């Protein structure tokens, strides 16, 4: 499934994808979002009342606005769930938390019992300056509850090109999940996340004969930080299933909060050929085993390559034969050790190999009813020094230059062209607070002005090119004459102010000619920002004059203005290019 050139604005959750089924019933699938725009809070603040149930403070401008849920609901632009999902060449804007609400560009399904895959990946993303929280893994509290369900703990995504984190080919997971970490990982406390390098896959663990068990997984390098999973089936079910994400080429021990299951099947999910982990399952010392591997063909419901495992007398012997079907049972400790290694490669997004799903099945026989948690005996005996299998990449501090959606405006008329404008006026009060920025930006070209007064930029409304700039310290005869005769016809006129220039009140009547309905009342105002037009008999609907006063400052004002309209006096194109049809053609050609 491909979502192309979509836009999502002012939602509690902009977009959430899952797979079209679940292992072991489906083959695996993928959804992709490309060339799309996610806006957490737009300038459309709405109105209080009517069908708008929720009203509260916004994060981007600290002004009152309608809310998608109540004031504490965590807003997420793209929500990762299940997978694999791919998000690429897309832009995020307007995601700023408030003291009461988490707001993030990328987030996860709340209270998630289900698995996630490390194949979920993000690339070529652009984050506007109005994005304060690029990703968030949740915290205990309202909406998240304890944030401790299996899916919550296994939240992860792959930052393919580093456009999210600055670290190319890195993975981002929960900060408290030490199954996926190494000493060089970079913690991001604001995200409750950790950026790590490595190779990651899942093990699908099914149990029978011991319902309602919690599974505790220790990585031998971090034995004091186990990951405890409760399973996704209801408590009391005859079987249970768990799906942890593991760093490849590491060793792990598995423990239970009750008697060990009679039967355990471990399936290799998203393992590439030769990927491996070494696992030790906890059992009573009098346990006898039947251990076998097979390849399950889900389409034919058949089992091939059925092979029994043979014993060896030490872990060293087992480690010397990692490709052979062997096991070692450390009776004094209670750990049954064997390798999970992929013998075959995968195709596309399939969970399993081209031959089928590679599995290891353990059938245990014991008369003991003891709780099978071997942690106290296993460590420090099996403790290892933490290390990175894949070196952590160097951080790239430079912003991605070819990232984000190509389209700057998403509308019902995608064939139209737009002019991107920003006006940053500066009042005295803002200067006193240390703000020193005043500028006008046209299509990413910023024109700054540092002297108190008025700054005007004229843009050709047909081509979008800047054709004239002028600045005035005060409203005098020279400025009045410029406003009257100095601006070419068919011009988009942008106005900004700095300080509190002399004659601010007197300028209002001279701005009416740029499409304002009447002279604005600017008494007691301290700053102005205007989008006007010179030369239209019928003023465009986007014409606007904004004024700041005291603490109600203007800040950065941004508008996207349509270009090349016949109502401006522009000539219609000889052959109108329908961008929507071009995009549809491109999308179908890539299928």
mmCIF file of N, CA, C and O in Angstrom, residues 395-447:
data_model
loop_
_atom_site.group_PDB
_atom_site.id
_atom_site.type_symbol
_atom_site.label_atom_id
_atom_site.label_comp_id
_atom_site.label_asym_id
_atom_site.label_seq_id
_atom_site.Cartn_x
_atom_site.Cartn_y
_atom_site.Cartn_z
ATOM 1 N N UNK A 395 27.881 11.362 14.208
ATOM 2 C CA UNK A 395 26.706 12.208 14.004
ATOM 3 C C UNK A 395 26.972 13.226 12.899
ATOM 4 O O UNK A 395 28.052 13.824 12.831
ATOM 5 N N UNK A 396 25.996 13.407 12.061
ATOM 6 C CA UNK A 396 26.064 14.422 11.012
ATOM 7 C C UNK A 396 25.267 15.642 11.476
ATOM 8 O O UNK A 396 24.037 15.599 11.525
ATOM 9 N N UNK A 397 25.951 16.747 11.813
ATOM 10 C CA UNK A 397 25.235 17.915 12.342
ATOM 11 C C UNK A 397 24.525 18.731 11.276
ATOM 12 O O UNK A 397 23.731 19.622 11.594
ATOM 13 N N UNK A 398 24.803 18.448 9.994
ATOM 14 C CA UNK A 398 24.220 19.238 8.923
ATOM 15 C C UNK A 398 22.791 18.779 8.620
ATOM 16 O O UNK A 398 22.520 17.577 8.595
ATOM 17 N N UNK A 399 21.883 19.716 8.383
ATOM 18 C CA UNK A 399 20.515 19.333 8.027
ATOM 19 C C UNK A 399 20.477 18.663 6.663
ATOM 20 O O UNK A 399 21.315 18.938 5.796
ATOM 21 N N UNK A 400 19.526 17.798 6.476
ATOM 22 C CA UNK A 400 19.387 17.096 5.208
ATOM 23 C C UNK A 400 18.903 18.065 4.140
ATOM 24 O O UNK A 400 17.899 18.752 4.320
ATOM 25 N N UNK A 401 19.617 18.143 3.030
ATOM 26 C CA UNK A 401 19.311 19.149 2.010
ATOM 27 C C UNK A 401 18.262 18.675 1.010
ATOM 28 O O UNK A 401 17.606 19.481 0.374
ATOM 29 N N UNK A 402 18.104 17.384 0.845
ATOM 30 C CA UNK A 402 17.145 16.867 -0.135
ATOM 31 C C UNK A 402 16.033 16.075 0.533
ATOM 32 O O UNK A 402 15.522 15.098 -0.026
ATOM 33 N N UNK A 403 15.676 16.503 1.720
ATOM 34 C CA UNK A 403 14.673 15.776 2.489
ATOM 35 C C UNK A 403 13.351 16.536 2.509
ATOM 36 O O UNK A 403 13.298 17.734 2.249
ATOM 37 N N UNK A 404 12.314 15.825 2.858
ATOM 38 C CA UNK A 404 10.994 16.436 2.962
ATOM 39 C C UNK A 404 10.202 16.319 1.680
ATOM 40 O O UNK A 404 10.709 15.899 0.634
ATOM 41 N N UNK A 405 8.944 16.704 1.763
ATOM 42 C CA UNK A 405 8.062 16.680 0.597
ATOM 43 C C UNK A 405 8.447 17.788 -0.374
ATOM 44 O O UNK A 405 8.783 18.900 0.038
ATOM 45 N N UNK A 406 8.402 17.489 -1.653
ATOM 46 C CA UNK A 406 8.738 18.494 -2.658
ATOM 47 C C UNK A 406 7.680 19.587 -2.725
ATOM 48 O O UNK A 406 7.991 20.756 -2.955
ATOM 49 N N UNK A 407 6.425 19.208 -2.554
ATOM 50 C CA UNK A 407 5.352 20.188 -2.605
ATOM 51 C C UNK A 407 5.309 20.953 -1.286
ATOM 52 O O UNK A 407 5.362 20.361 -0.214
ATOM 53 N N UNK A 408 5.214 22.277 -1.373
ATOM 54 C CA UNK A 408 5.143 23.089 -0.157
ATOM 55 C C UNK A 408 3.706 23.318 0.270
ATOM 56 O O UNK A 408 3.436 23.707 1.405
ATOM 57 N N UNK A 409 2.764 23.112 -0.644
ATOM 58 C CA UNK A 409 1.350 23.303 -0.346
ATOM 59 C C UNK A 409 0.571 22.102 -0.863
ATOM 60 O O UNK A 409 0.791 21.643 -1.983
ATOM 61 N N UNK A 410 -0.320 21.595 -0.056
ATOM 62 C CA UNK A 410 -1.206 20.511 -0.456
ATOM 63 C C UNK A 410 -2.628 21.065 -0.480
ATOM 64 O O UNK A 410 -3.132 21.546 0.533
ATOM 65 N N UNK A 411 -3.230 21.033 -1.642
ATOM 66 C CA UNK A 411 -4.557 21.622 -1.774
ATOM 67 C C UNK A 411 -5.405 20.776 -2.706
ATOM 68 O O UNK A 411 -4.941 19.790 -3.282
ATOM 69 N N UNK A 412 -6.665 21.180 -2.870
ATOM 70 C CA UNK A 412 -7.560 20.479 -3.789
ATOM 71 C C UNK A 412 -7.237 20.795 -5.236
ATOM 72 O O UNK A 412 -7.845 20.230 -6.141
ATOM 73 N N UNK A 413 -6.271 21.707 -5.452
ATOM 74 C CA UNK A 413 -5.832 22.066 -6.797
ATOM 75 C C UNK A 413 -4.314 21.902 -6.886
ATOM 76 O O UNK A 413 -3.553 22.870 -6.918
ATOM 77 N N UNK A 414 -3.835 20.655 -6.902
ATOM 78 C CA UNK A 414 -2.390 20.412 -6.814
ATOM 79 C C UNK A 414 -1.594 20.887 -8.011
ATOM 80 O O UNK A 414 -0.366 20.874 -7.975
ATOM 81 N N UNK A 415 -2.261 21.296 -9.092
ATOM 82 C CA UNK A 415 -1.528 21.796 -10.255
ATOM 83 C C UNK A 415 -1.083 23.241 -10.090
ATOM 84 O O UNK A 415 -0.339 23.773 -10.892
ATOM 85 N N UNK A 416 -1.535 23.908 -9.016
ATOM 86 C CA UNK A 416 -1.186 25.307 -8.817
ATOM 87 C C UNK A 416 0.181 25.460 -8.171
ATOM 88 O O UNK A 416 0.648 24.576 -7.448
ATOM 89 N N UNK A 417 0.822 26.618 -8.428
ATOM 90 C CA UNK A 417 2.110 26.953 -7.813
ATOM 91 C C UNK A 417 1.882 27.967 -6.704
ATOM 92 O O UNK A 417 0.965 28.799 -6.779
ATOM 93 N N UNK A 418 2.748 27.906 -5.695
ATOM 94 C CA UNK A 418 2.583 28.772 -4.532
ATOM 95 C C UNK A 418 3.908 29.447 -4.176
ATOM 96 O O UNK A 418 4.988 28.907 -4.428
ATOM 97 N N UNK A 419 3.787 30.607 -3.565
ATOM 98 C CA UNK A 419 4.926 31.370 -3.076
ATOM 99 C C UNK A 419 4.993 31.221 -1.558
ATOM 100 O O UNK A 419 4.026 31.514 -0.854
ATOM 101 N N UNK A 420 6.150 30.762 -1.075
ATOM 102 C CA UNK A 420 6.344 30.606 0.368
ATOM 103 C C UNK A 420 6.895 31.910 0.946
ATOM 104 O O UNK A 420 7.956 32.385 0.529
ATOM 105 N N UNK A 421 6.188 32.502 1.887
ATOM 106 C CA UNK A 421 6.616 33.778 2.481
ATOM 107 C C UNK A 421 6.636 33.675 3.995
ATOM 108 O O UNK A 421 5.810 32.998 4.605
ATOM 109 N N UNK A 422 7.593 34.373 4.588
ATOM 110 C CA UNK A 422 7.668 34.530 6.040
ATOM 111 C C UNK A 422 7.953 35.995 6.352
ATOM 112 O O UNK A 422 8.801 36.614 5.691
ATOM 113 N N UNK A 423 7.240 36.517 7.323
ATOM 114 C CA UNK A 423 7.462 37.892 7.771
ATOM 115 C C UNK A 423 7.731 37.857 9.266
ATOM 116 O O UNK A 423 6.900 37.383 10.046
ATOM 117 N N UNK A 424 8.890 38.357 9.653
ATOM 118 C CA UNK A 424 9.265 38.391 11.073
ATOM 119 C C UNK A 424 9.512 39.844 11.466
ATOM 120 O O UNK A 424 10.597 40.401 11.266
ATOM 121 N N UNK A 425 8.460 40.484 11.980
ATOM 122 C CA UNK A 425 8.623 41.824 12.541
ATOM 123 C C UNK A 425 9.160 41.718 13.955
ATOM 124 O O UNK A 425 9.119 40.648 14.572
ATOM 125 N N UNK A 426 9.649 42.834 14.478
ATOM 126 C CA UNK A 426 10.277 42.811 15.800
ATOM 127 C C UNK A 426 9.878 44.062 16.568
ATOM 128 O O UNK A 426 10.183 45.188 16.158
ATOM 129 N N UNK A 427 9.189 43.857 17.679
ATOM 130 C CA UNK A 427 8.790 44.986 18.529
ATOM 131 C C UNK A 427 9.881 45.293 19.538
ATOM 132 O O UNK A 427 10.810 44.506 19.746
ATOM 133 N N UNK A 428 9.756 46.431 20.193
ATOM 134 C CA UNK A 428 10.732 46.797 21.221
ATOM 135 C C UNK A 428 10.725 45.790 22.368
ATOM 136 O O UNK A 428 11.774 45.463 22.930
ATOM 137 N N UNK A 429 9.531 45.324 22.717
ATOM 138 C CA UNK A 429 9.440 44.374 23.824
ATOM 139 C C UNK A 429 10.193 43.087 23.496
ATOM 140 O O UNK A 429 10.868 42.509 24.360
ATOM 141 N N UNK A 430 10.087 42.637 22.254
ATOM 142 C CA UNK A 430 10.819 41.438 21.850
ATOM 143 C C UNK A 430 12.325 41.684 21.885
ATOM 144 O O UNK A 430 13.105 40.806 22.290
ATOM 145 N N UNK A 431 12.752 42.879 21.469
ATOM 146 C CA UNK A 431 14.173 43.215 21.526
ATOM 147 C C UNK A 431 14.678 43.201 22.952
ATOM 148 O O UNK A 431 15.783 42.728 23.243
ATOM 149 N N UNK A 432 13.872 43.726 23.887
ATOM 150 C CA UNK A 432 14.261 43.751 25.300
ATOM 151 C C UNK A 432 14.418 42.348 25.869
ATOM 152 O O UNK A 432 15.177 42.125 26.810
ATOM 153 N N UNK A 433 13.699 41.383 25.266
ATOM 154 C CA UNK A 433 13.794 39.996 25.721
ATOM 155 C C UNK A 433 14.928 39.239 25.048
ATOM 156 O O UNK A 433 15.090 38.042 25.269
ATOM 157 N N UNK A 434 15.686 39.925 24.198
ATOM 158 C CA UNK A 434 16.846 39.294 23.575
ATOM 159 C C UNK A 434 16.632 38.818 22.154
ATOM 160 O O UNK A 434 17.568 38.303 21.515
ATOM 161 N N UNK A 435 15.410 38.989 21.608
ATOM 162 C CA UNK A 435 15.158 38.615 20.219
ATOM 163 C C UNK A 435 15.733 39.706 19.317
ATOM 164 O O UNK A 435 15.469 40.888 19.509
ATOM 165 N N UNK A 436 16.511 39.313 18.325
ATOM 166 C CA UNK A 436 17.141 40.314 17.454
ATOM 167 C C UNK A 436 16.855 40.045 15.977
ATOM 168 O O UNK A 436 17.472 40.650 15.103
ATOM 169 N N UNK A 437 15.914 39.153 15.690
ATOM 170 C CA UNK A 437 15.671 38.748 14.304
ATOM 171 C C UNK A 437 14.493 39.496 13.711
ATOM 172 O O UNK A 437 13.398 39.499 14.265
ATOM 173 N N UNK A 438 14.725 40.138 12.576
ATOM 174 C CA UNK A 438 13.657 40.738 11.783
ATOM 175 C C UNK A 438 14.011 40.522 10.317
ATOM 176 O O UNK A 438 15.118 40.851 9.884
ATOM 177 N N UNK A 439 13.081 39.963 9.561
ATOM 178 C CA UNK A 439 13.396 39.610 8.182
ATOM 179 C C UNK A 439 12.114 39.334 7.416
ATOM 180 O O UNK A 439 11.030 39.168 7.974
ATOM 181 N N UNK A 440 12.270 39.244 6.103
ATOM 182 C CA UNK A 440 11.238 38.749 5.198
ATOM 183 C C UNK A 440 11.871 37.660 4.344
ATOM 184 O O UNK A 440 12.962 37.850 3.802
ATOM 185 N N UNK A 441 11.205 36.527 4.252
ATOM 186 C CA UNK A 441 11.707 35.395 3.481
ATOM 187 C C UNK A 441 10.749 35.115 2.327
ATOM 188 O O UNK A 441 9.533 35.060 2.519
ATOM 189 N N UNK A 442 11.325 34.918 1.141
ATOM 190 C CA UNK A 442 10.548 34.558 -0.041
ATOM 191 C C UNK A 442 11.178 33.309 -0.650
ATOM 192 O O UNK A 442 12.346 33.343 -1.082
ATOM 193 N N UNK A 443 10.416 32.215 -0.633
ATOM 194 C CA UNK A 443 10.920 30.946 -1.192
ATOM 195 C C UNK A 443 12.313 30.611 -0.675
ATOM 196 O O UNK A 443 13.259 30.369 -1.437
ATOM 197 N N UNK A 444 12.460 30.617 0.628
ATOM 198 C CA UNK A 444 13.674 30.216 1.341
ATOM 199 C C UNK A 444 14.833 31.204 1.214
ATOM 200 O O UNK A 444 15.921 30.944 1.738
ATOM 201 N N UNK A 445 14.635 32.329 0.535
ATOM 202 C CA UNK A 445 15.656 33.378 0.477
ATOM 203 C C UNK A 445 15.286 34.426 1.527
ATOM 204 O O UNK A 445 14.245 35.085 1.424
ATOM 205 N N UNK A 446 16.154 34.577 2.523
ATOM 206 C CA UNK A 446 15.856 35.461 3.652
ATOM 207 C C UNK A 446 16.541 36.811 3.470
ATOM 208 O O UNK A 446 17.752 36.879 3.228
ATOM 209 N N UNK A 447 15.760 37.855 3.595
ATOM 210 C CA UNK A 447 16.250 39.240 3.509
ATOM 211 C C UNK A 447 16.079 39.891 4.878
ATOM 212 O O UNK A 447 14.961 40.162 5.309
#
